[in-house]
Coordinates of C-alpha atoms in Angstrom, one line a residue:
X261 CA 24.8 -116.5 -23.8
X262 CA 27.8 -114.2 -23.4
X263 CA 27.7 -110.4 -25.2
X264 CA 28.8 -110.0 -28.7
X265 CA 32.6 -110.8 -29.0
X266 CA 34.6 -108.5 -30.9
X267 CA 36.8 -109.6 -33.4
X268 CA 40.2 -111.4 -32.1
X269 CA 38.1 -111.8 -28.4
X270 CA 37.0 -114.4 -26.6
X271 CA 35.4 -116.3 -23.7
X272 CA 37.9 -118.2 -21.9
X273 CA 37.5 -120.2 -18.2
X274 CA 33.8 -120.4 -17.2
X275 CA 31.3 -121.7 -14.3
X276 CA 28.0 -122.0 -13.9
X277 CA 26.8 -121.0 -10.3
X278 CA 25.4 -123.1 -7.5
X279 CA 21.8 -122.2 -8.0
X280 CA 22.2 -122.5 -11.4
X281 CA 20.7 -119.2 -12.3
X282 CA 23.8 -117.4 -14.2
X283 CA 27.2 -118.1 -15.8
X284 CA 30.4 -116.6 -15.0
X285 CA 33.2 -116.1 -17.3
X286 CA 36.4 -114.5 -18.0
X287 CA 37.8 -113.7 -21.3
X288 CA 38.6 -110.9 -24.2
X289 CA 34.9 -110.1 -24.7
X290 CA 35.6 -106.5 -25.0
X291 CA 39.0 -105.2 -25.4
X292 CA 41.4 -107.3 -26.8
X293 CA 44.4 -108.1 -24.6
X294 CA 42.4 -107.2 -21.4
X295 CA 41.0 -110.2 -19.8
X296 CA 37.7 -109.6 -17.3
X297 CA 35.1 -111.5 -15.1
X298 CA 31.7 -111.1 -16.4
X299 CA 28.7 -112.9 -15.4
X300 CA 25.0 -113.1 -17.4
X301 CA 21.4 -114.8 -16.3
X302 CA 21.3 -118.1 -17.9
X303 CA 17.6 -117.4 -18.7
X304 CA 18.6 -114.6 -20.9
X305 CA 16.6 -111.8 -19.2
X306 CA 19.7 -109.8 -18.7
X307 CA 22.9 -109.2 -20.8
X308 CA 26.3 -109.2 -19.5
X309 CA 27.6 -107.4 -17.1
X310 CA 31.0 -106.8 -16.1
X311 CA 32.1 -107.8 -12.1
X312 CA 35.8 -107.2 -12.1
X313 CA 37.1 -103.9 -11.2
X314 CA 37.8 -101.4 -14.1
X315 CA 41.0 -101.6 -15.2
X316 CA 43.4 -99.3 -17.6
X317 CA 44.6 -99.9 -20.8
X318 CA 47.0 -103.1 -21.3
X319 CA 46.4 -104.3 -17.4
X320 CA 43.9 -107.0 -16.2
X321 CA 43.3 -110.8 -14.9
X322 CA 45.7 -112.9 -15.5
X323 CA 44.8 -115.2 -18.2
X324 CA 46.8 -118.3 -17.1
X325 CA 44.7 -118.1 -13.8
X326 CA 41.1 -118.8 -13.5
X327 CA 38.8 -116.4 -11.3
X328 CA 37.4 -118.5 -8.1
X329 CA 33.9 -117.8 -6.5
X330 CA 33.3 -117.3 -3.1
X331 CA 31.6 -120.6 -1.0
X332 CA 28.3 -118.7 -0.9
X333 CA 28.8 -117.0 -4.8
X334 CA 28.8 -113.4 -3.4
X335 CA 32.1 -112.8 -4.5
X336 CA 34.4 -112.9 -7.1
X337 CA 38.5 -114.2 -6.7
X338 CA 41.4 -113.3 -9.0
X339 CA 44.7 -112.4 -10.0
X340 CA 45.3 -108.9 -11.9
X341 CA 47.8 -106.7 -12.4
X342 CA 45.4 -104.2 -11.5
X343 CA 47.6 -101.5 -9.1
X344 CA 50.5 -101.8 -10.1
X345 CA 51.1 -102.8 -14.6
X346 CA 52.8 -106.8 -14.8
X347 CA 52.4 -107.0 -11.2
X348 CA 49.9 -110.0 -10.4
X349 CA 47.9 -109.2 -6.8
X350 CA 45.1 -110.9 -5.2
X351 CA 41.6 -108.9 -5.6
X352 CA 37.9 -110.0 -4.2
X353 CA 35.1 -108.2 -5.9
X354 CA 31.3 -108.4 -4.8
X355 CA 29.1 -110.6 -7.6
X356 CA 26.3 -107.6 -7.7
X357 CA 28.5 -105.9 -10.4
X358 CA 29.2 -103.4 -8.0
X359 CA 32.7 -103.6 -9.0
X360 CA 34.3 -102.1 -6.2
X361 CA 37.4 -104.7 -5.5
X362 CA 39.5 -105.3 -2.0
X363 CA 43.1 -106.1 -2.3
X364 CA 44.0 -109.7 -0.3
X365 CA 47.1 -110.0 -0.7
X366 CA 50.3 -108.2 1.4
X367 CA 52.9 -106.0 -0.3
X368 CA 55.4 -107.6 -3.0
X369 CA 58.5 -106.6 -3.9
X370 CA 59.1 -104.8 -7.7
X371 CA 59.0 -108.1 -8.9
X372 CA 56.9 -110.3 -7.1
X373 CA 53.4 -111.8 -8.6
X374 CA 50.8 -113.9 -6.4
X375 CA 51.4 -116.9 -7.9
X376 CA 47.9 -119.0 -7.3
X377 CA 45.9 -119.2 -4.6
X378 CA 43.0 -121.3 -2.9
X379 CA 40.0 -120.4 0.0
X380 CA 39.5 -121.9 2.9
X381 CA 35.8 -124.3 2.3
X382 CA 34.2 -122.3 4.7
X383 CA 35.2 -119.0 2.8
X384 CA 37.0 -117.1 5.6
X385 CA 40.8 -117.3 4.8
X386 CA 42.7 -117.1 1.5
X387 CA 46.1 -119.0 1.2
X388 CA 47.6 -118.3 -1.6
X389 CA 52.1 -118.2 -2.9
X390 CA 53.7 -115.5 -3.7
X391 CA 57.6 -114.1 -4.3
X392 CA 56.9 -111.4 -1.7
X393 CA 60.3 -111.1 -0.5
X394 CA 62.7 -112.8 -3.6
X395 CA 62.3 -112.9 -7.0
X396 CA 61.3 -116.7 -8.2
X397 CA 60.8 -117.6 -4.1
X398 CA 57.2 -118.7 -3.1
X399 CA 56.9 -118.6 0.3
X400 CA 52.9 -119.3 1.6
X401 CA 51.1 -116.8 3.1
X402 CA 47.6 -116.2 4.8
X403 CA 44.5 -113.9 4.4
X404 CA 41.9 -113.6 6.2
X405 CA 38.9 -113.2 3.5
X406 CA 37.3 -110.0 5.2
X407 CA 40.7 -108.3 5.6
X408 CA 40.4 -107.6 8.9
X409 CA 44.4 -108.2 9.8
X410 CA 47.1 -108.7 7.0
X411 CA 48.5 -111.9 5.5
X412 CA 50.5 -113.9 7.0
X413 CA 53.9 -115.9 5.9
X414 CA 52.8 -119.1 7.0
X415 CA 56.6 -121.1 6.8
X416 CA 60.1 -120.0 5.7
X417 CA 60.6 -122.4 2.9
X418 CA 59.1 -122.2 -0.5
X419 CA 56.4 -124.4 -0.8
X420 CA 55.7 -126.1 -4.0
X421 CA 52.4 -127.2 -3.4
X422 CA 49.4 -127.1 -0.9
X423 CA 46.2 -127.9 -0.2
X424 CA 43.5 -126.6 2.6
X425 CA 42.2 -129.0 4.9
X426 CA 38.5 -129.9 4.8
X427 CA 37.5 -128.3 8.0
X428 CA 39.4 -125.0 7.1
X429 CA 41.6 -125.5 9.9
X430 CA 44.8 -126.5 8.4
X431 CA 47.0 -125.9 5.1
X432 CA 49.3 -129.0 4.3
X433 CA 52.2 -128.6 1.7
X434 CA 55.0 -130.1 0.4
X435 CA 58.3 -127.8 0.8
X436 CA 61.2 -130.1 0.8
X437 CA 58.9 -132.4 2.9
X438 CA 55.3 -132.4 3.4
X439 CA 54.0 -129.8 6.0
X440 CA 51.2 -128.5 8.3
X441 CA 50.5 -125.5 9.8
X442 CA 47.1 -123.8 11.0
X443 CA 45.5 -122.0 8.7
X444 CA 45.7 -118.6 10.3
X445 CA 49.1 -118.9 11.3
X446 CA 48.6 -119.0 15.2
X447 CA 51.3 -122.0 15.7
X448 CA 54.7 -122.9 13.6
X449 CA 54.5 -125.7 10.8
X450 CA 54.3 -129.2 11.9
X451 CA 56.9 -132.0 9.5
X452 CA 54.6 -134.6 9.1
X453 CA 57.5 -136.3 6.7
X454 CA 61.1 -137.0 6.8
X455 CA 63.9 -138.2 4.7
X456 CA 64.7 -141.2 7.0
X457 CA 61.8 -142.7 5.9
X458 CA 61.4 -141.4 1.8
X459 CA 64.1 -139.1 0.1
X460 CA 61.4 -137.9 -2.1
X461 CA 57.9 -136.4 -1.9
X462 CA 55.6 -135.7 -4.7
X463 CA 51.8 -135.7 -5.1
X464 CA 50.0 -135.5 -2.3
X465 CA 45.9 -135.5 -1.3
X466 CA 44.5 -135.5 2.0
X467 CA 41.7 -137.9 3.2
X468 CA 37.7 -136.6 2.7
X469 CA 37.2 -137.1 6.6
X470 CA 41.0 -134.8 6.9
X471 CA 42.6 -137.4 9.1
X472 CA 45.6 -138.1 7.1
X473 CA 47.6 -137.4 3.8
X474 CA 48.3 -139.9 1.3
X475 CA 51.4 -138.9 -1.0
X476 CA 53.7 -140.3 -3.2
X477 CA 57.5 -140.9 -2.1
X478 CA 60.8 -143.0 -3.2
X479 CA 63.9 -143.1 -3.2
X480 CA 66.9 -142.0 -5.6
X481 CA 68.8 -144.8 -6.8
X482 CA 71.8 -145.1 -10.0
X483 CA 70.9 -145.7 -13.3
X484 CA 73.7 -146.9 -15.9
X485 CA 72.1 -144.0 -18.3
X486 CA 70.1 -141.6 -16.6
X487 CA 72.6 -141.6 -13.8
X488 CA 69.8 -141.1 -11.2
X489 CA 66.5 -142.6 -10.5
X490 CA 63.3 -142.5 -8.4
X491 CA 61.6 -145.1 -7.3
X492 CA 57.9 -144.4 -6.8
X493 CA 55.7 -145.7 -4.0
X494 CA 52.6 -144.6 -1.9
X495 CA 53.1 -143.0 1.6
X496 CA 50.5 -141.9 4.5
X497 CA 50.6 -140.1 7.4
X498 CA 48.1 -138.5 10.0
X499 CA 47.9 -134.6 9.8
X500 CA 48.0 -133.8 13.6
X501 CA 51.4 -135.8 13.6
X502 CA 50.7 -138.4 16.0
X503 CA 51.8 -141.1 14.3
X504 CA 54.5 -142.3 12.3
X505 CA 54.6 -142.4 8.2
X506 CA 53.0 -145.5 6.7
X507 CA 54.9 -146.8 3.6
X508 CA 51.7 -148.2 1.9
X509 CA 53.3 -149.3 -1.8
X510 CA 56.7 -150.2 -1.3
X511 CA 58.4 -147.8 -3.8
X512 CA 59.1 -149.8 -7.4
X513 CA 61.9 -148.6 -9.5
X514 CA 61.7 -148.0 -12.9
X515 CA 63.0 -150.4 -15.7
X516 CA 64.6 -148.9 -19.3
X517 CA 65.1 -145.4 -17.5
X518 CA 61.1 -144.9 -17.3
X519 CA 60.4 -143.5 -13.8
X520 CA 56.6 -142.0 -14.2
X521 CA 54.7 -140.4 -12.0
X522 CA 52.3 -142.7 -10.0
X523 CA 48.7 -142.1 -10.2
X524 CA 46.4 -142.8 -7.1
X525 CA 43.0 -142.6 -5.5
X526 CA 41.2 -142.7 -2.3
X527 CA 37.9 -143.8 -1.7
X528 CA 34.8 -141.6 -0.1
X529 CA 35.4 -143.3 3.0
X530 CA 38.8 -142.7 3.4
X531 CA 39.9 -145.9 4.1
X532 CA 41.5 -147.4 1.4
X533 CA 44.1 -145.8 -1.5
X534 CA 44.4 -147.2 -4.7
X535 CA 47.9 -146.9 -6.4
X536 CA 48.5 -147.1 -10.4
X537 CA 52.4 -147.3 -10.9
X538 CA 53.2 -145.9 -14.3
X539 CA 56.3 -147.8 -14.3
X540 CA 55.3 -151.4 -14.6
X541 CA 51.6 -150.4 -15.3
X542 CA 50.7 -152.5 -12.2
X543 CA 47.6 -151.7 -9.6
X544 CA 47.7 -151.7 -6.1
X545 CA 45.2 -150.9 -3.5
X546 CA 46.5 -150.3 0.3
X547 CA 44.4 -149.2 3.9
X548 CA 45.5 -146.0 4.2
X549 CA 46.1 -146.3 7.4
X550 CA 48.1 -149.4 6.9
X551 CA 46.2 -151.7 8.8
X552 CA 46.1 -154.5 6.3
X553 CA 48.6 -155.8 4.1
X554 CA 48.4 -154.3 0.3
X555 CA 46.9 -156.1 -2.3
X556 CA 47.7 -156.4 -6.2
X557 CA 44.3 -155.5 -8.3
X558 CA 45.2 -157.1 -11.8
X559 CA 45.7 -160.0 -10.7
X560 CA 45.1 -161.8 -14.2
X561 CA 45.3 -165.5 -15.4
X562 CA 48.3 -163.8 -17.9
X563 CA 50.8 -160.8 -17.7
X564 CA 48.8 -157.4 -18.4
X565 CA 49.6 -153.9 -17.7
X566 CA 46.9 -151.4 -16.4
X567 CA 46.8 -148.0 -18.8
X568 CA 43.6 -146.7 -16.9
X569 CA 41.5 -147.0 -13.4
X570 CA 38.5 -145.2 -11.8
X571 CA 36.4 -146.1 -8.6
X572 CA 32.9 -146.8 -8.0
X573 CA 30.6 -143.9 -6.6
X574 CA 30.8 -145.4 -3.3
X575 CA 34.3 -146.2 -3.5
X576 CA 33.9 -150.4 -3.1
X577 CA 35.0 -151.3 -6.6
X578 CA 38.2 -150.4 -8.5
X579 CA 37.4 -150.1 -12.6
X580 CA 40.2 -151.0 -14.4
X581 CA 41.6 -151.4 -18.7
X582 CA 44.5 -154.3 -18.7
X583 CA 45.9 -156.3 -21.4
X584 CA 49.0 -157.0 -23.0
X585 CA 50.0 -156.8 -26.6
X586 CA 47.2 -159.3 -27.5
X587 CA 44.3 -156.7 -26.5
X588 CA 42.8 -154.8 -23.7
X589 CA 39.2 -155.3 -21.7
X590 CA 37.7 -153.7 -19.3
X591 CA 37.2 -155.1 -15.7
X592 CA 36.2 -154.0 -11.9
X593 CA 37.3 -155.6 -8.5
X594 CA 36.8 -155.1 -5.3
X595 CA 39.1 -151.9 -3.8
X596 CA 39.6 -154.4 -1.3
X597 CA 41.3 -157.5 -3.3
X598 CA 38.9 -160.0 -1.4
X599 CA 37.9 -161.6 -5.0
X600 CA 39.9 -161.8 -8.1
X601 CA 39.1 -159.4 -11.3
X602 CA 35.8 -159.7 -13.6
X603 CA 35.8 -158.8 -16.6
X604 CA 32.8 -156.5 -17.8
X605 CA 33.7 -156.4 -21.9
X606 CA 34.9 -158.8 -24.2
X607 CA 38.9 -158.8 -25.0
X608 CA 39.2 -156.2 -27.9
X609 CA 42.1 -157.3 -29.7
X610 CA 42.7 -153.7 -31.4
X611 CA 43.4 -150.4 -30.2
X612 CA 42.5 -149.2 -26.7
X613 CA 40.1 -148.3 -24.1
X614 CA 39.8 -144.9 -22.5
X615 CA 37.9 -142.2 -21.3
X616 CA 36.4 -144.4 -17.9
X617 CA 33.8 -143.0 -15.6
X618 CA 31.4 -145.0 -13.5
X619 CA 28.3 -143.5 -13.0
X620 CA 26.2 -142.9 -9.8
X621 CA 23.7 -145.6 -11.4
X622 CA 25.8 -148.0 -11.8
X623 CA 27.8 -148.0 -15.4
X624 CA 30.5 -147.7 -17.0
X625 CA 31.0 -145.3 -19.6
X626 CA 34.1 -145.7 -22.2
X627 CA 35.3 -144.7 -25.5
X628 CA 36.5 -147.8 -28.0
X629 CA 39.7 -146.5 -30.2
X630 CA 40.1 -148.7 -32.5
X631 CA 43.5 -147.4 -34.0
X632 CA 44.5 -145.6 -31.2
X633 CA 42.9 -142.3 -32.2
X634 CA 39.5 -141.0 -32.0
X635 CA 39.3 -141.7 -35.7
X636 CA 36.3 -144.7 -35.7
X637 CA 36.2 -144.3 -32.2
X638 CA 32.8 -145.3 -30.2
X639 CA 31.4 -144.9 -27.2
X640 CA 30.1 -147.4 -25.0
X641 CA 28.3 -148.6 -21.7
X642 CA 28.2 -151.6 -19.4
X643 CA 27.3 -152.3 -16.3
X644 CA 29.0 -152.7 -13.2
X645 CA 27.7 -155.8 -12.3
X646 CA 28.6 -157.1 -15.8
X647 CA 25.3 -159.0 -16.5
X648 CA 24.5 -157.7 -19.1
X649 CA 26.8 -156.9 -22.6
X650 CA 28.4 -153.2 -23.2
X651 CA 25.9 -151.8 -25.4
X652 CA 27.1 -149.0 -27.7
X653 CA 25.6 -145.2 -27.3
X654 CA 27.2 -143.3 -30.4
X655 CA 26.0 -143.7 -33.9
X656 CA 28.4 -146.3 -35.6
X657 CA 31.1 -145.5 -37.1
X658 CA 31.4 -144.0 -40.5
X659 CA 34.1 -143.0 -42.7
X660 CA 36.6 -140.3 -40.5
X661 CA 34.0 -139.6 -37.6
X662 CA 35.0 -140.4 -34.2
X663 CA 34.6 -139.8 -30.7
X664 CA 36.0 -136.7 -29.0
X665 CA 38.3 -133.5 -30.5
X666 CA 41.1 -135.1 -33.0
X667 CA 43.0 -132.3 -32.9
X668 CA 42.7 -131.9 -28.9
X669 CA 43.6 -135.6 -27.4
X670 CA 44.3 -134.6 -23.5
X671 CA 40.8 -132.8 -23.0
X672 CA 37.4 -134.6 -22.2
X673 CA 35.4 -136.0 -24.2
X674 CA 32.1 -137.5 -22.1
X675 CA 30.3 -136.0 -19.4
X676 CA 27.6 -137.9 -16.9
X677 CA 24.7 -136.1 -16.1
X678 CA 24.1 -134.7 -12.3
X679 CA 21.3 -137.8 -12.4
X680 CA 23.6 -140.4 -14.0
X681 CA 20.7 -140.7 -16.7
X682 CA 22.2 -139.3 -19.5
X683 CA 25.9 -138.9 -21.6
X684 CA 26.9 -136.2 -23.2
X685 CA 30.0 -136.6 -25.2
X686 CA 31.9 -134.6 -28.3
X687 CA 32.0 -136.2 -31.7
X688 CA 33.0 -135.5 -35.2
X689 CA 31.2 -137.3 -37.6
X690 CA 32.8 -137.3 -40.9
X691 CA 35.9 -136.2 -42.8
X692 CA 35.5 -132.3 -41.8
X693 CA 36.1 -132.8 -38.2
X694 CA 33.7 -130.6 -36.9
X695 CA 33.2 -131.2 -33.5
X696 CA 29.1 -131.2 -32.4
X697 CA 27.7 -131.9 -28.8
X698 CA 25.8 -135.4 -28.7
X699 CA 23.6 -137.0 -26.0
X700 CA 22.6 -140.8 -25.1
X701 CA 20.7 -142.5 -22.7
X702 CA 23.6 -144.1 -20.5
X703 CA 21.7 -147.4 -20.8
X704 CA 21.5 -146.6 -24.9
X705 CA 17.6 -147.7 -25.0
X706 CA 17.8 -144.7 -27.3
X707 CA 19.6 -143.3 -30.2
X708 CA 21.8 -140.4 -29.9
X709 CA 21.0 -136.9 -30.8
X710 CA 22.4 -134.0 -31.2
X711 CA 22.6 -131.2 -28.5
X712 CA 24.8 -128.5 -30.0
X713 CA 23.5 -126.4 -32.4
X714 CA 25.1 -126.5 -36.5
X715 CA 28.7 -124.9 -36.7
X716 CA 30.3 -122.6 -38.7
X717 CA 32.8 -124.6 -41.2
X718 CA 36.3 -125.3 -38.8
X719 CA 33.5 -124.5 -35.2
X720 CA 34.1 -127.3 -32.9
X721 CA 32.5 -127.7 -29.2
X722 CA 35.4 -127.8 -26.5
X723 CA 33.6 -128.0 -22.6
X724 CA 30.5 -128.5 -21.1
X725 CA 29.1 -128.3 -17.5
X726 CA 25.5 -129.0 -16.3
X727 CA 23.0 -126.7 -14.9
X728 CA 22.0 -128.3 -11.7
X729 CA 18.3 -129.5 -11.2
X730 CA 17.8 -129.0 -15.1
X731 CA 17.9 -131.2 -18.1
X732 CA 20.4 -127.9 -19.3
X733 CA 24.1 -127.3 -20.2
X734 CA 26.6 -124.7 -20.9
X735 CA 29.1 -125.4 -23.9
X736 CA 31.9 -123.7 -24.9
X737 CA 32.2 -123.7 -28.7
X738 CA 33.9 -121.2 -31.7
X739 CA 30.1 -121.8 -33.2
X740 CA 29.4 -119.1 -35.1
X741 CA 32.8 -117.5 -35.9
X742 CA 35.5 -120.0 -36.4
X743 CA 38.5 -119.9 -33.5
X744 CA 36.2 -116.9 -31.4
X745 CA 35.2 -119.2 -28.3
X746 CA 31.9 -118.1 -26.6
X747 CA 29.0 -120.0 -24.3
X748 CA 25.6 -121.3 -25.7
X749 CA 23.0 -122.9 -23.8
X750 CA 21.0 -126.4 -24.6
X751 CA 19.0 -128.7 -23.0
X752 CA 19.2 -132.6 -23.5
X753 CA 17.5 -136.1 -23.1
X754 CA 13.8 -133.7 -22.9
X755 CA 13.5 -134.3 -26.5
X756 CA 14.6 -138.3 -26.6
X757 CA 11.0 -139.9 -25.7
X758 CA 11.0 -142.1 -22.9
X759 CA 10.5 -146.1 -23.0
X760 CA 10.9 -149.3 -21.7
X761 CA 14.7 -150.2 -21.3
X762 CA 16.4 -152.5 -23.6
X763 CA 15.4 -155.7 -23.6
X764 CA 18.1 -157.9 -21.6
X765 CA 20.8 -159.5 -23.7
X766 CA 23.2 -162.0 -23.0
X767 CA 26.3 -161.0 -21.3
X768 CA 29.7 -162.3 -20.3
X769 CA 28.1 -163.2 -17.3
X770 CA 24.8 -164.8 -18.7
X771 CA 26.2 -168.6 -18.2
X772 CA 28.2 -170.2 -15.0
X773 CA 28.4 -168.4 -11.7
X774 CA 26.4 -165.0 -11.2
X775 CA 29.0 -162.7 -11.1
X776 CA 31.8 -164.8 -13.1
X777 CA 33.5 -164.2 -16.1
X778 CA 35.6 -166.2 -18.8
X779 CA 38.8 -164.7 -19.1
X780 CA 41.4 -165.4 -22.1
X781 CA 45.0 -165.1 -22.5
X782 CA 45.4 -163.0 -25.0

């Protein structure tokens, strides 16, 4: 899709708009060293064209950074040394490859850098950190997106993270405690936390409807090796401070010197938080605004530790991988607690489960490793009702192929489609490890076929995003000249001929009670 890459380029962070008309992309396309925004029709009719401002020789976006659209996609955010050489400012350009840029961001010292930044959803203020005043000091500052006045410093501490509330109005962030303060500066911060009540704060997220935030907090307690420790828990509070904070998850300290970060959700409704502690691998789901007691999830007929968890679309049931050193399965229960776990696969009594998501339809989609690595490994779907048996959607396993990038773990490896109909997932089917693009029915009343188009020897597929209202994607692959990344367009599931679904099959549920399961002790 993208131009012709010259040799040492390439295309780096990418999105495909809205409408789903055109890609956008940043990357080396061009000049080697100076990364640029580009965009280019997804149809082909046009060739790419570049949106950021020009810049001179050994200056650009910074690469660590990716660009940000505007809420309607008429214009283009980033971060560029482009004024002043090594100094990283905040620039908006239009998307009509006008390239005629507007500075956001106020006046740094020699130097200062914009560190990140993030618009306001209704696209009329930029927040965004930056050591304007001291080196290595991030203070938070304000912009409104038409610059109309100047930024504003929107607290005095350095804030170490921050997120903008969903009716633009507010910017909560975590300094030494979690804050608030309007948007636009108008009134001084508001401490929604304090130490009395948790020492620490880490992770935070605020609620869809923006009533409260739900962050992680502890305490700091002696260890006999590490000297100190934290103990994690789950904390909420409301945003407009009129109430106190909620401690949700009382905090759990850590065992052999292992204090994790926790992991947690909250459901579309805002109601209820679900809490993974990664120091005894246990699951917890609280009311987030504490107004029932919480609950343990894995609640088991034997001692098991939780390595994964996701939610349902609409946020009622909690999907979960538990075992022990006997094996892992796969089970959901309600986000609630009001009915003890069921399990939705049989107890695989090697290697691991990974890679969750639930689909809007209904499933579950995960990846079988067998040996712990995505050597042999296979992807599968059940459904959340468990009623009928996981069925498998990749080919079966043959000598060194496997399910997702071996020589990149941490990134994806399965993508739902917008209509929950279809999986696309990366594989590498034999000894060479070439990764290729692959796509299932999520039900598998198919076979598999391939989506990505042959690679060079060492190519591999890395990312993929949909194009919306289409049976289309966008990949990311080095496909034609080994380690040069660039985009390529495909459809999928128009070529896999439609049927009647599998025929039903007996599941763990088949016998006893609907809804039921037969759980072993490993």
């Amino acid at each position: 899709m993208n131009a012709p890459v010259v040799p040492g380029g390439y295309v780096g962070f990418w999105k495909v708009s809205a409408d789903g008309s055109r890609v956008f992309y940043a990357g080396w396309p061009v000049t080697v060293g100076m990364n640029e925004v580009y965009d280019v029709p997804l149809d082909g009719s046009q060739a790419s064209r570049a949106l950021s401002a020009p810049f001179l020789p050994g200056r650009g976006c910074f690469p660590n950074a990716s660009f940000q659209l505007s809420p309607t996609e008429t214009r283009v955010l980033y971060l560029a040394d482009q004024d002043t050489d090594e100094m990283q400012e905040l620039f908006s350009v239009p998307t009509d490859g006008s390239r005629v840029s507007t500075k956001l961001s106020g006046p740094l010292i020699a130097q200062g850098d914009v560190l990140d930044f993030q618009q306001t959803p209704n696209g009329t203020r930029v927040v965004y950190r930056a050591d304007a005043t001291a080196n290595n000091l991030y203070h938070l500052f304000s912009a409104p997106a038409d610059v109309s006045t100047p930024p504003v410093q929107l607290h005095p501490q350095m804030a170490f993270e921050f997120k903008v509330t969903p009716d633009s109005s507010r910017v909560v962030f975590r300094a030494s405690q979690l804050n608030s303060v309007p948007v636009d500066g108008s009134a001084p911060a508001q401490l929604l936390s304090n130490s009395g009540v948790t020492e620490y704060v880490g992770e935070f997220a605020i609620t869809p409807d923006g009533q409260r935030a739900v962050f992680e907090g502890g305490y700091w307690y002696p260890d006999p090796v590490t000297e100190d420790e934290l103990a994690r828990g789950l904390y909420s509070v409301p945003l407009d401070g009129s109430g106190p904070v909620l401690e949700l998850i009382e905090p759990i300290e850590a065992t052999f010197s292992l204090s994790y970060p926790a992991e947690f959700l909250i459901t579309p409704d805002s109601t209820r938080a679900v809490f993974h502690s990664l120091v005894d691998g246990q699951l917890f789901g609280a009311h987030t605004a504490g107004l029932t007691p919480s609950v343990r999830l894995n609640d088991l007929p034997f001692a098991n530790t939780v390595r994964s968890f996701r939610l349902s679309s609409d946020g009622s049931q909690v999907v979960f991988v538990a075992g022990s050193g006997g094996g892992h399965a796969l089970y959901r229960v309600p986000v609630d607690g009001s009915a003890t776990p069921v399990a939705l696969t049989p107890l695989y009594p090697a290697g691991l489960l990974d890679n969750l998501e639930v689909s809007a339809s209904g499933r579950v989609v995960y990846v079988r490793l067998p040996f712990n690595s995505s050597i042999h490994a296979e992807l599968y779907s059940v459904r959340l009702d468990g009623m009928l048996a996981p069925v498998r959607l990749s080919d079966p396993p043959a000598s060194g192929s496997g399910i997702g990038n071996p020589d990149f773990t941490s990134g994806p490896r399965l993508w739902i489609s917008p209509d929950a109909g279809w999986v696309v997932y990366l594989a590498h089917q034999d000894a060479s490890r070439v990764v290729e693009l692959f796509c299932a029915p999520i039900d598998g009343r198919h076979p598999a076929q391939r989506v990505s188009a042959p690679m060079v020897a060492g190519g591999d597929v890395y990312s993929v995003q949909f194009v919306p209202s289409a049976l289309r994607l966008v990949y990311s692959a080095d496909q034609e000249t080994d380690g040069t990344n660039e985009l390529f367009t495909s459809s999928y599931g128009a070529r896999v001929p439609h049927g009647p679904p599998q025929p039903p099959t007996k599941g763990l549920q088949a016998s006893g009670n609907p809804g039921s399961a037969t759980m072993t002790a490993p």
